[in-house]
Structures are given as structure tokens and as C-alpha cells.
Amino acid sequence: LATGPRQNNSVFYEIRTYDIKPSKMKEFVDVVNKYFHLRTAHSELVGFWSAELGAMNKVVHVWKYDNFGHRTAVRHALANDKDWQGKFLASALPLIEKQHNEVAYLVPWCQLGKPPKEGGVYEWVTFQMKPGGPALWGEAFRAAVNSHINTGYTKLIGVFHTEYGLLNTVHVIWWNESADQRAAGRHSAHEDARVVAAVRDSVRFLDSQQNMLLIPLQCSPLK
């Protein structure tokens, strides 16, 4: 039961999460850095990160598609790209333990952002909301996000809600100059009455949440 408004276009984002074999993380990153231009030649990469805190030996990458037909055409082209198959996949697949993907839309009130400068760290926060979709929890969730933006300590990059995968999942990406800046900002936010009130209202609809601190890879457009 996921109902409610979304953006008035067919653009969606595929979120791919890979668990890498613990002894193979460096090798996997080296393969990505060497060959990933073969993949980005086919469609737009939004960001590619490795987990630093909150998970280990995990990478997350996000792809933008115009519509489902676009994704189908890209997947078909990749299946027939001998360089991609022979150079990247042949090297990378033996290093991966598990793959997971989701399709998500940007929430209607959010545009995909960029950090004010290169460097820094990204925080990926996943919220599992109660069934009912944005029509149920959307406004309260938006108010909670905006209350953090208004403190000024963090930069919002994007808010996504799932269309395929576990429904009523919301992913929020934040950027901070450093993990220490993020920690100081969070402490201040916890003492801000506006943030506390907005979060208390939003958690009525929340089942669980988890976060990761992410570091962008060399190939990531979001750095």
C-alpha cells in the first residue's frame, strides 16, 4: 500500500548495493577504478561509494534512467558489450558475495543536490516507514528532513522512496565536510527544539532506521 504523489515524470533511480568478499575489497576498488568507464559510457551514474562506518566491505551505487524502457535498452547493450563483459565483469564478479537492487523515485519535494565542494563524507540513512506510503507519512517525514536542513550543519543530496524492493523504504543522502563536523552538528540538532518536535512527529510512522558513512570512489560524480 504505497500511495501518494511523486514527481510528474518517468525518471527513476536504481540503487545497487554489493557486499564484497572481505579480503577482496581493495582488489574490487582497483577493478572499478580501472574499468568502470566502460559502464558509465552506457548510462548516467549518480554516485558510487564504499562504506566506512555502519557496514563493512559494502559498496553502493546509484544510476539514473529516463524510464523502464531506457533501463532495458542499457541492460541489453551491456550484455553485448564485449569489453564490459570481458574486462570488468570477468574480474569483478568473483569478488562479490551478494548483490541487491532497488528502484526508487526522488520524493516530489526534493531535487538531486550536489555538495558545495569535493571531499567530505556522505551519510546514507535508510528509514523503514509504516505501510501506507507518502500519503500517510510524507508530510511528517518532510518536516523532519527540513528541520535538519535548517540547522545548517549538513547538506541534503537526495531523498528517495522505493518503487521496487522493500516498499515504504526511504533513503536519505547527506553530505558533511567530515565525520567530526557531522557529529558536532548532530549534537547541536539534538538540543534544537524544532528538530526534536519534528522528529517526534515523524517517528510515529517509523519502524526502523540505519545509517552508513560513505566515501566516494574515484569514478563517482558525487565526490
Short mmCIF file of N, CA and C in Angstrom, two decimals, residues 24 41-43 61 65 89 164 197 200:
data_model
loop_
_atom_site.label_atom_id
_atom_site.label_comp_id
_atom_site.label_asym_id
_atom_site.label_seq_id
_atom_site.Cartn_x
_atom_site.Cartn_y
_atom_site.Cartn_z
N LYS A 24 38.81 -9.03 -0.44
CA LYS A 24 38.89 -8.61 -1.85
C LYS A 24 38.47 -7.16 -2.08
N ALA A 41 29.75 4.70 -19.87
CA ALA A 41 29.52 5.05 -21.28
C ALA A 41 28.09 4.75 -21.71
N HIS A 42 27.38 3.91 -20.95
CA HIS A 42 26.04 3.47 -21.34
C HIS A 42 24.91 4.24 -20.65
N SER A 43 25.12 4.69 -19.42
CA SER A 43 24.06 5.45 -18.73
C SER A 43 24.67 6.25 -17.59
N HIS A 61 25.96 2.05 -5.32
CA HIS A 61 25.99 2.93 -6.48
C HIS A 61 24.58 3.17 -6.98
N TYR A 65 17.79 6.66 -14.75
CA TYR A 65 17.19 6.21 -16.01
C TYR A 65 16.00 7.10 -16.36
N LEU A 89 33.34 -7.32 -15.78
CA LEU A 89 32.56 -8.37 -15.11
C LEU A 89 33.39 -9.61 -14.82
N TYR A 164 10.38 -0.51 -6.29
CA TYR A 164 10.65 -1.95 -6.31
C TYR A 164 11.68 -2.24 -5.22
N ALA A 197 10.95 18.34 17.94
CA ALA A 197 9.50 18.28 17.71
C ALA A 197 9.18 17.61 16.38
N ARG A 200 9.95 13.81 16.56
CA ARG A 200 8.95 13.11 17.38
C ARG A 200 7.67 12.87 16.58
#
